[in-house]
CSV table of C-alpha atoms and ligand atoms in Angstrom, one decimal:
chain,number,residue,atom,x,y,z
M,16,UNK,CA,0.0,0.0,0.0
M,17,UNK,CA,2.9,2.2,0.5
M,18,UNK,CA,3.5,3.0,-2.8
M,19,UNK,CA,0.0,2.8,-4.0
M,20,UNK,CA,-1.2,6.6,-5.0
M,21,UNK,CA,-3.6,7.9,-3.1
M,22,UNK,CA,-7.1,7.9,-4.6
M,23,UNK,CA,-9.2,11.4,-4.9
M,24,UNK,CA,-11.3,10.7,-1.5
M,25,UNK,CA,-7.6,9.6,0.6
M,26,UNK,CA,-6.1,12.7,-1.0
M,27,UNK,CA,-9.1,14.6,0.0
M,28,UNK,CA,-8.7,13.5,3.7
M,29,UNK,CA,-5.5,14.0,3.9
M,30,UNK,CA,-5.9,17.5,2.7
M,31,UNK,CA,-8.3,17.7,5.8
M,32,UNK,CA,-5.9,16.5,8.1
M,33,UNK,CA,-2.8,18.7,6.9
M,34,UNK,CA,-5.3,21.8,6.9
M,35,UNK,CA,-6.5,21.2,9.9
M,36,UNK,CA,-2.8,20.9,11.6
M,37,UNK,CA,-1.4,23.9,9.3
M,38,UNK,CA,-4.1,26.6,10.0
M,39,UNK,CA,-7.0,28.0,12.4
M,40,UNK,CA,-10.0,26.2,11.3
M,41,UNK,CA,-11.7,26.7,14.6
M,42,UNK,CA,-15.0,29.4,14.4
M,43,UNK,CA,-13.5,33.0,15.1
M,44,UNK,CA,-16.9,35.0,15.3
M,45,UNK,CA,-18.7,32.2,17.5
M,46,UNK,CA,-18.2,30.1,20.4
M,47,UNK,CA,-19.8,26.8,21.6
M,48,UNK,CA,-21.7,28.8,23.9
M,49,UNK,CA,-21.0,26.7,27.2
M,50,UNK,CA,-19.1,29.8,28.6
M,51,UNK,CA,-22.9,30.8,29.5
M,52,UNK,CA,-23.3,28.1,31.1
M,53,UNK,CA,-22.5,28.7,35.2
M,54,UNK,CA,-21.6,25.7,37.8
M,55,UNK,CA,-20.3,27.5,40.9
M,56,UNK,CA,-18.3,25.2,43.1
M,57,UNK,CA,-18.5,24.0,46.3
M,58,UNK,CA,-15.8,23.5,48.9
M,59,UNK,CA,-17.8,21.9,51.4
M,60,UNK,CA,-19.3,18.8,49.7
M,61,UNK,CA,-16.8,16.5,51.4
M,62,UNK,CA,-15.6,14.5,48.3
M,63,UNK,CA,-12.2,12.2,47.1
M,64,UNK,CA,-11.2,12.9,43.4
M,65,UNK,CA,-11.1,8.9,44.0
M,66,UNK,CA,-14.9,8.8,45.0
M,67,UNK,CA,-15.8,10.1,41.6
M,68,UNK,CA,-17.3,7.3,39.0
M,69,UNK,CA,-17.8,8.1,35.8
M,70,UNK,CA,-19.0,5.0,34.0
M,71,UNK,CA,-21.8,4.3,31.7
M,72,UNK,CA,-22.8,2.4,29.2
M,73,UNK,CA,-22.4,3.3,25.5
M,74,UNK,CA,-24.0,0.8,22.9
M,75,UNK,CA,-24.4,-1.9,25.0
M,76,UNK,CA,-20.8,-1.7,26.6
M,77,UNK,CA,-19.2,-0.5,29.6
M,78,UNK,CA,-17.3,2.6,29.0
M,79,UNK,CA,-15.2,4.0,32.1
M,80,UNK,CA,-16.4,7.6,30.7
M,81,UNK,CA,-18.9,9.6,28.8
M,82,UNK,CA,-16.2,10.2,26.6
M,83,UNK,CA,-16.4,9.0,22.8
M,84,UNK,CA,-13.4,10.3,20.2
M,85,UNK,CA,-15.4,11.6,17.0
M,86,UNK,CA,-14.5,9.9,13.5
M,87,UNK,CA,-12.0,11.8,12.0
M,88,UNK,CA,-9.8,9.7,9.4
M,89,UNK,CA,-9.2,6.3,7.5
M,90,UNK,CA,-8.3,5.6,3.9
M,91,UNK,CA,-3.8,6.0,3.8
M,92,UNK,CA,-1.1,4.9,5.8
M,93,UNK,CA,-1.5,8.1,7.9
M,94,UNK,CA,-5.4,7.6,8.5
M,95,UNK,CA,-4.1,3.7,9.6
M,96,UNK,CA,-1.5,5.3,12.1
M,97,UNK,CA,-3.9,8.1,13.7
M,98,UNK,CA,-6.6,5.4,13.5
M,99,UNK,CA,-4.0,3.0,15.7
M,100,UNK,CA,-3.2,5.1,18.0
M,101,UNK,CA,-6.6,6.5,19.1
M,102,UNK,CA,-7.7,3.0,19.1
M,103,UNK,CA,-5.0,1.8,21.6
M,104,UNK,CA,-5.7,4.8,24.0
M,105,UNK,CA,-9.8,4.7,23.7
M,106,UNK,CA,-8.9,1.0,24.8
M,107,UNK,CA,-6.8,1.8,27.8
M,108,UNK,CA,-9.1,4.7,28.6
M,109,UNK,CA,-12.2,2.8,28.2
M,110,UNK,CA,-14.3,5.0,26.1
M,111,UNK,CA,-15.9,5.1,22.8
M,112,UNK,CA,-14.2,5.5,18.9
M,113,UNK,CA,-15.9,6.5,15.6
M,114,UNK,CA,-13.2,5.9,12.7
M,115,UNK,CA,-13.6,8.8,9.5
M,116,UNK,CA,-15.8,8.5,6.2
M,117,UNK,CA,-15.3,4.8,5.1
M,118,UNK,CA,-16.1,5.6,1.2
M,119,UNK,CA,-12.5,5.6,0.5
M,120,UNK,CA,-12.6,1.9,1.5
M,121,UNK,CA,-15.8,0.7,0.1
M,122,UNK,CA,-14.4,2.3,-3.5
M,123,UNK,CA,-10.9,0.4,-2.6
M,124,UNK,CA,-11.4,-2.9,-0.7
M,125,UNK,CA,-7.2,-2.7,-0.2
M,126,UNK,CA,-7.8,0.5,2.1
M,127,UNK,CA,-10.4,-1.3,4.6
M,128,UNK,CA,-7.1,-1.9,7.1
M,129,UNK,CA,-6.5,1.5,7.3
M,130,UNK,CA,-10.0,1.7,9.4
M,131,UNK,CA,-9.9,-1.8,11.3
M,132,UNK,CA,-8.7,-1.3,15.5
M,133,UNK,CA,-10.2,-4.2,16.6
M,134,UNK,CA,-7.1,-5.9,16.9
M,135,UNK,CA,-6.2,-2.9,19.4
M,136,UNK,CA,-9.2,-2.1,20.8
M,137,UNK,CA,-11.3,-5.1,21.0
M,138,UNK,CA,-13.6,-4.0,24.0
M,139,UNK,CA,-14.8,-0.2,23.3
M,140,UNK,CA,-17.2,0.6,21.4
M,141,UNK,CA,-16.8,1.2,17.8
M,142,UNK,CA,-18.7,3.4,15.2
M,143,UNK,CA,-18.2,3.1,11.2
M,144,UNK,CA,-18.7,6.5,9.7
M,145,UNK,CA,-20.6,7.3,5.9
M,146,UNK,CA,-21.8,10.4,4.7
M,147,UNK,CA,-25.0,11.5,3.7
M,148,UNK,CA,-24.0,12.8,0.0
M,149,UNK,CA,-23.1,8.9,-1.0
M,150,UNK,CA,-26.4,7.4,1.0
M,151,UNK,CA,-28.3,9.9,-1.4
M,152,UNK,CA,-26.4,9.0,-4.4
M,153,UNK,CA,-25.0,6.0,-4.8
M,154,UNK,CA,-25.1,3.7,-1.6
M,155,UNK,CA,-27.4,1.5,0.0
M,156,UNK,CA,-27.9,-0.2,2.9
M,157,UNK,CA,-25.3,-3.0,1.8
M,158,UNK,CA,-22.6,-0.8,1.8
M,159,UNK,CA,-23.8,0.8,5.3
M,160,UNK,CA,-23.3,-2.7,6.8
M,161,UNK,CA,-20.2,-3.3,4.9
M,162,UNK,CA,-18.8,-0.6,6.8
M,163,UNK,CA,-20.2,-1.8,9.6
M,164,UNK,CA,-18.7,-5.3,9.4
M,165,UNK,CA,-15.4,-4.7,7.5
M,166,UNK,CA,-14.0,-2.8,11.3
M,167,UNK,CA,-16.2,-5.2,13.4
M,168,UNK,CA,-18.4,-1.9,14.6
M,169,UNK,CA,-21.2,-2.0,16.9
M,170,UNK,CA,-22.9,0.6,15.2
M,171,UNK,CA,-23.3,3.5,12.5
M,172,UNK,CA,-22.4,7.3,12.5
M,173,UNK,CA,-24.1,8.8,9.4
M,174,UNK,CA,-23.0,12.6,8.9
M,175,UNK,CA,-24.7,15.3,7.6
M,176,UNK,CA,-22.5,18.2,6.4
M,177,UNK,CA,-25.0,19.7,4.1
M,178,UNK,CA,-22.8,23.3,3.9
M,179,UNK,CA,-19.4,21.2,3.5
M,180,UNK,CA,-20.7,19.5,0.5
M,181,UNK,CA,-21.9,22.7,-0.8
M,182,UNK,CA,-18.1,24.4,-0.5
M,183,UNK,CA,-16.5,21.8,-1.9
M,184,UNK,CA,-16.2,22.1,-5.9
M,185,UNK,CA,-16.5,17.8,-6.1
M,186,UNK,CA,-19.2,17.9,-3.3
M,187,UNK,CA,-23.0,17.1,-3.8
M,188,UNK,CA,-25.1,19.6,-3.9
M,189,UNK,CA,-29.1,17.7,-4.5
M,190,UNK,CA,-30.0,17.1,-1.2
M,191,UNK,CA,-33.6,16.5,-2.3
M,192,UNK,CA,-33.7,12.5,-1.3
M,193,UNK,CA,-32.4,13.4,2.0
M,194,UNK,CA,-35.0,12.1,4.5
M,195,UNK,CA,-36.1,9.5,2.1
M,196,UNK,CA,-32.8,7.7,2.5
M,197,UNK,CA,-32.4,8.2,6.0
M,198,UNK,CA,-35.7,6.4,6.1
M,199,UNK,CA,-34.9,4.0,3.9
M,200,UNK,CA,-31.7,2.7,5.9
M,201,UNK,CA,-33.4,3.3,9.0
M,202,UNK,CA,-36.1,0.6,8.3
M,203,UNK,CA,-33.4,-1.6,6.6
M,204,UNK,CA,-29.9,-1.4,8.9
M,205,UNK,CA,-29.9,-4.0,11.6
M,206,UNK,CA,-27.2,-2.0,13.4
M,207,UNK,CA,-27.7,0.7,15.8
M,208,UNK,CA,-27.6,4.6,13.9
M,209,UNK,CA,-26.5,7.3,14.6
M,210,UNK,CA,-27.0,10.7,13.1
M,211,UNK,CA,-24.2,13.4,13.1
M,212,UNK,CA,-23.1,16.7,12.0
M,213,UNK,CA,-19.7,18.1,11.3
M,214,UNK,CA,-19.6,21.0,13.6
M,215,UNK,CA,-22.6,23.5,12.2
M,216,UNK,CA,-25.2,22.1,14.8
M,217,UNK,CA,-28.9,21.5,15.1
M,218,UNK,CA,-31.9,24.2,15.2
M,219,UNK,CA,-35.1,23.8,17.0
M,220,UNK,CA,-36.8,22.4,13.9
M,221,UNK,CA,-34.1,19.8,13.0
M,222,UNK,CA,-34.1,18.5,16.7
M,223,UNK,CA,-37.9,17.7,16.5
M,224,UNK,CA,-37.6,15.7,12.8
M,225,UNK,CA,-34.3,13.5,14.2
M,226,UNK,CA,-36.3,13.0,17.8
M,227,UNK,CA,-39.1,11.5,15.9
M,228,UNK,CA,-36.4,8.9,13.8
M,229,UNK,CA,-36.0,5.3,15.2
M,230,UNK,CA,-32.1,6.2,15.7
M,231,UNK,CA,-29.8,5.2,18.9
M,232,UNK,CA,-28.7,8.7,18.8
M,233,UNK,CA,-28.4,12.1,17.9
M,234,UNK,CA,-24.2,13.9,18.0
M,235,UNK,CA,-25.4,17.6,18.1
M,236,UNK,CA,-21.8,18.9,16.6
M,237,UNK,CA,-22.5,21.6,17.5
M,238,UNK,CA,-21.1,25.5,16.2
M,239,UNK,CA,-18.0,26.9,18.0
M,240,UNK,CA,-15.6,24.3,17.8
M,241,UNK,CA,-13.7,22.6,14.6
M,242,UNK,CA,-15.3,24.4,11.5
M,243,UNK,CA,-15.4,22.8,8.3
M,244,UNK,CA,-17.2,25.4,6.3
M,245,UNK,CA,-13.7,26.9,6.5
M,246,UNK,CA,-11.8,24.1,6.4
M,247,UNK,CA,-13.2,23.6,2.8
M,248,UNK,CA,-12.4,27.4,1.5
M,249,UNK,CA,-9.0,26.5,2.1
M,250,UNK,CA,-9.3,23.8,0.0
M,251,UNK,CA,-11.4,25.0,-2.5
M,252,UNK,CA,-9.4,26.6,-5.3
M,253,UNK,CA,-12.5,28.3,-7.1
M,254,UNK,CA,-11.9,32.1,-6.2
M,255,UNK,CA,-15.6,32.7,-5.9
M,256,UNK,CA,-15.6,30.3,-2.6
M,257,UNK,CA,-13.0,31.7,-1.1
M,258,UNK,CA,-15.0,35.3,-1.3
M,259,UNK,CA,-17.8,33.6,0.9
M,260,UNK,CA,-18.5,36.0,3.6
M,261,UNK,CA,-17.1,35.5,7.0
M,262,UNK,CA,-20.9,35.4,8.4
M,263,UNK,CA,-21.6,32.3,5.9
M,264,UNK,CA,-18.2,30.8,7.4
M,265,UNK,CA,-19.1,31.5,10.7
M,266,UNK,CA,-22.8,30.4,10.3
M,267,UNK,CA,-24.8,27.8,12.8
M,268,UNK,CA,-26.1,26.6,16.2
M,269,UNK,CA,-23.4,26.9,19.1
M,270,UNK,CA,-22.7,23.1,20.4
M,271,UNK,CA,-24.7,24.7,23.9
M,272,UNK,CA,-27.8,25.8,22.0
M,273,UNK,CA,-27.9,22.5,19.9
M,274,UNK,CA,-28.1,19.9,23.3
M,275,UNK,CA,-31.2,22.3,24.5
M,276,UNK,CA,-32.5,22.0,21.2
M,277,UNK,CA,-32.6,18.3,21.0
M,278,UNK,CA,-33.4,18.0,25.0
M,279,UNK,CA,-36.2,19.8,24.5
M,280,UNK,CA,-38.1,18.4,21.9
M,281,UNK,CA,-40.0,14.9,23.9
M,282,UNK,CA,-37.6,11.7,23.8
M,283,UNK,CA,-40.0,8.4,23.7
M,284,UNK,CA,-37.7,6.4,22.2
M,285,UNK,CA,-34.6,7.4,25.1
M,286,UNK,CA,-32.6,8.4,22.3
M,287,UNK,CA,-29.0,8.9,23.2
M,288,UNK,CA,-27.6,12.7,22.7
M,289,UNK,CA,-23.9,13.1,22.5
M,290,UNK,CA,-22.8,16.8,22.4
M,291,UNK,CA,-19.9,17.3,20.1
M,292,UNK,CA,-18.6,20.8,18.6
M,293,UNK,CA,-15.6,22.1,20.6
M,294,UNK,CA,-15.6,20.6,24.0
M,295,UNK,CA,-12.4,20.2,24.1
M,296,UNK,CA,-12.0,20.6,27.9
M,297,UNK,CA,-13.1,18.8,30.9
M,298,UNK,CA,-15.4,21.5,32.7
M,299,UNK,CA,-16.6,22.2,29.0
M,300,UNK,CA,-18.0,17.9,29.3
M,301,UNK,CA,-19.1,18.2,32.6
M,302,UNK,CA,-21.3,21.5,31.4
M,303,UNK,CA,-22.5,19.7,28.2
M,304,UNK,CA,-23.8,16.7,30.3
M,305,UNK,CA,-25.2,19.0,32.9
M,306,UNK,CA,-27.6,20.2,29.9
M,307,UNK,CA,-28.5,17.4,29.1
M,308,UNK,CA,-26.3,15.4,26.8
M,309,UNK,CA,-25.5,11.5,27.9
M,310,UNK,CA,-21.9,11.7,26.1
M,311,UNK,CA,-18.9,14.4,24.7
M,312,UNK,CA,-17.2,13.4,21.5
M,313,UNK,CA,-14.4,15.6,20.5
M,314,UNK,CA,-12.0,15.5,17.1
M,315,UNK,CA,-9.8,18.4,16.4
M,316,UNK,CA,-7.8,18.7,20.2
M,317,UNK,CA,-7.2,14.3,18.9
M,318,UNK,CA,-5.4,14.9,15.8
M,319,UNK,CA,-3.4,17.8,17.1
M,320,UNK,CA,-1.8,15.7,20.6
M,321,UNK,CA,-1.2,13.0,17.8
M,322,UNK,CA,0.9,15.4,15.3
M,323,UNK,CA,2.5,16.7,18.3
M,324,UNK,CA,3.4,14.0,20.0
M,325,UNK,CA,1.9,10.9,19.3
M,326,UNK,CA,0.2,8.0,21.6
M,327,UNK,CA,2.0,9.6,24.7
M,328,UNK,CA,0.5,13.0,23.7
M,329,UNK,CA,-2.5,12.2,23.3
M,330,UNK,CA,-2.7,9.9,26.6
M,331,UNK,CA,-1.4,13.2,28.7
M,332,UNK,CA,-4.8,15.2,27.0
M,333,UNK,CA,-6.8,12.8,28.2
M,334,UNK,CA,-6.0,12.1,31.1
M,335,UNK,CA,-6.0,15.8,31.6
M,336,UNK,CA,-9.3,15.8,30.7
M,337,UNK,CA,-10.9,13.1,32.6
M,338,UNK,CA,-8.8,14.5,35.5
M,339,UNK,CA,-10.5,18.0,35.2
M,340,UNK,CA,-14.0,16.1,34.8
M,341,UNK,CA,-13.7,14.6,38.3
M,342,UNK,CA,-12.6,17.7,39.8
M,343,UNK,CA,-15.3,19.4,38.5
M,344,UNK,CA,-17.5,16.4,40.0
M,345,UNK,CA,-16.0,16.8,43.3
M,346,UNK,CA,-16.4,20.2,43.7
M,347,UNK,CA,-20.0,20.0,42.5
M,348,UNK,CA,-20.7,17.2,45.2
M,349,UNK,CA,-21.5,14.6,42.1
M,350,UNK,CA,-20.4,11.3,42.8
M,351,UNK,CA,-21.6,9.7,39.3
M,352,UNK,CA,-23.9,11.0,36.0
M,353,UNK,CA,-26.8,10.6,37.9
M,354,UNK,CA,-26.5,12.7,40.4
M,355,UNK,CA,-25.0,15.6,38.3
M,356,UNK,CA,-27.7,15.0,36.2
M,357,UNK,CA,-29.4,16.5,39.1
M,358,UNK,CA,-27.7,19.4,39.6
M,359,UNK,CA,-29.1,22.6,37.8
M,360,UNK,CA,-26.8,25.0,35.7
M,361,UNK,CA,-27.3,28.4,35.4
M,362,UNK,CA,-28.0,29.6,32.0
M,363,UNK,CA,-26.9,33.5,31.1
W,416,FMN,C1,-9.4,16.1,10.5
W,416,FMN,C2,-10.9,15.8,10.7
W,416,FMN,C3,-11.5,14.9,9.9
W,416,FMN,C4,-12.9,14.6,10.1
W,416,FMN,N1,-13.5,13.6,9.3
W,416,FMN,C5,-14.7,13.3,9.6
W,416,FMN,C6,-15.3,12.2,8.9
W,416,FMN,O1,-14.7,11.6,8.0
W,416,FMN,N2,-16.6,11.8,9.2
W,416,FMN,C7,-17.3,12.5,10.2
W,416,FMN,O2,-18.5,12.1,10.5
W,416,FMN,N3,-16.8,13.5,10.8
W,416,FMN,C8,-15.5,13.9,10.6
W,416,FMN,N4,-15.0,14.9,11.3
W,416,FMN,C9,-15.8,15.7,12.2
W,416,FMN,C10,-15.7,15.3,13.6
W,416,FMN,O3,-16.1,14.0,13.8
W,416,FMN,C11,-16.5,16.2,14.6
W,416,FMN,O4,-17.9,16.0,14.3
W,416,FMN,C12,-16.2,17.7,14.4
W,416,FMN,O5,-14.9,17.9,14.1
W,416,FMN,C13,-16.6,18.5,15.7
W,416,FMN,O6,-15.8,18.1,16.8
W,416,FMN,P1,-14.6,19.0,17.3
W,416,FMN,O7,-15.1,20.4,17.4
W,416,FMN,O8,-14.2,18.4,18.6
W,416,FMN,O9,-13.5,18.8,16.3
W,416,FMN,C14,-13.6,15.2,11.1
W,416,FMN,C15,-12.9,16.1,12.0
W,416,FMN,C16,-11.6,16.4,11.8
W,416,FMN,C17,-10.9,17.4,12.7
């Protein structure tokens, strides 16, 4: 494979990756709104760091935290390495891992390695990632459990990046059949779905059509954190995209406004809300589940600890993370998701 050349859709993600590491492709007018969000600590709840327990369950498994690392890459040797290392550290964490957009290896069965972990990280659990655009156009619900099965996945993260398709000059730009083909795979997958953005978040209206959808769950990726509206006018060579206003770039529903969204629209099927969309520090989890959300996901802050310093790197984040979670916990006086789940955040 080393010498293979890369195909359009591994160029394409590599692109991502190296744009993503070379340049600010975070939202610069917006944030992900949590900073309204006010927990005032406590320094009499009589807690040990040690007394905190964070566990849940995630797709039918155990997971030592609320804590799942979004799909981000797949399709090359450097996809394979990033997809490696996250794997081994989700594993000795004990949380959750989606791997990037698997088109690259259902176009080129010799790239499906480049996605599989299991042989890392044999007890989390796992999501396979597909788009939207190729659902619409070309894919069925064969391919959707080819992805599934060719990484041994417990479920299925479908994205939809609506405005990235529409900034990209080889994106897709009919989104007529939309809800006809999440139907479709919805009454034809036998694996658990799960809807997704890309980091432009959910409005009121959108909340209430994926609450009424047969789906394990909803990841808000939510406005304020990695931004790929921008991500693609760097990309895009076409001079007219990169004149797109800084509003357009800096357009959506803060990760903050997205959880309330989908928490307040009525949940009869207990459908699982992970918040996503720049919460990339531990108080900034803790405040996401505090409105609401059962799990964080979180890309961007990933593939940066990897570039700078590999599996050790990215261990050191997270543990930094996790650490800050149960401090937070402590000094709230919540021993465990349920009872911060009881605890009531002020909202500015
Ligand atoms: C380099 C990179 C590549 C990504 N590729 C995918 C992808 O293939 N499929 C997908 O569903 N999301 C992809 N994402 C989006 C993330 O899964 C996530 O939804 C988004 O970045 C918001 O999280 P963040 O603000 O923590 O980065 C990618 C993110 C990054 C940074």
């Amino acid at each position: 494979m080393d010498e293979e050349p890369l195909s359009d859709i591994s160029r394409r993600k590599e692109e991502h990756i190296r744009i993503c590491l070379e340049n600010n492709v975070v939202y610069d007018r917006m944030s992900n709104g949590l900073e309204k969000v006010q927990i005032r600590p406590s320094s009499f709840e009589e807690l040990s760091v040690n007394d905190i327990n964070l566990e849940t369950k995630f797709l039918n498994k155990i997971i030592n935290f609320p804590i799942l690392i979004s799909g981000i890459t797949g399709g090359s040797k450097k996809g394979k390495e990033i997809n490696e290392i996250i794997g081994k550290i989700c594993q000795e964490f004990s949380i959750g891992m989606g791997v990037g957009s698997q088109r690259a290896a259902i176009e080129n069965p010799e790239l499906v390695s480049t996605y599989q972990v299991r042989h890392i990280a044999s007890d989390i659990p796992l999501l396979a990632n597909l788009g939207i655009a190729q659902l619409i156009d070309e894919y069925n619900v064969n391919d959707a459990e080819n992805a599934i099965t060719m990484i041994k996945a417990d479920g299925l993260a479908l994205h939809v990046n609506i405005q990235q398709e529409f900034l990209q000059s080889e994106g897709n730009k009919d989104f007529s059949n939309l809800k006809k083909s999440i139907s479709q795979l919805i009454k034809e997958l036998k694996y658990p779905l799960i809807i997704k953005g890309v980091g432009s978040g959910i409005s009121k209206k959108d909340a209430e059509y994926l609450m009424s959808l047969d789906i394990y769950a909803v990841d808000v990726a939510g406005a304020g954190g990695t931004n790929w509206a921008k991500i693609e006018t760097y990309r895009n060579p076409d001079p007219s995209i990169k004149l797109m206003s800084s509003e357009f770039l800096n357009w959506g529903v803060s990760t903050a406004e997205s959880i309330l969204n989908v928490k307040s629209v009525e949940n009869k099927r207990n459908i699982k809300v992970i918040a996503s969309g720049g919460i990339w520090t531990g108080i900034e989890a803790v405040k996401a589940l505090l409105l609401g959300a059962d799990y964080v996901s979180l890309a961007l802050p990933v593939l940066k600890a990897i570039n700078e310093g590999g599996e050790k790197t990215l261990r050191t984040y997270l543990l930094s993370y996790v650490t800050e979670m149960k401090c937070v916990m402590a000094l709230l006086g919540a021993r465990n998701l349920k009872e911060l789940r009881e605890i009531n955040p002020i909202i500015r």
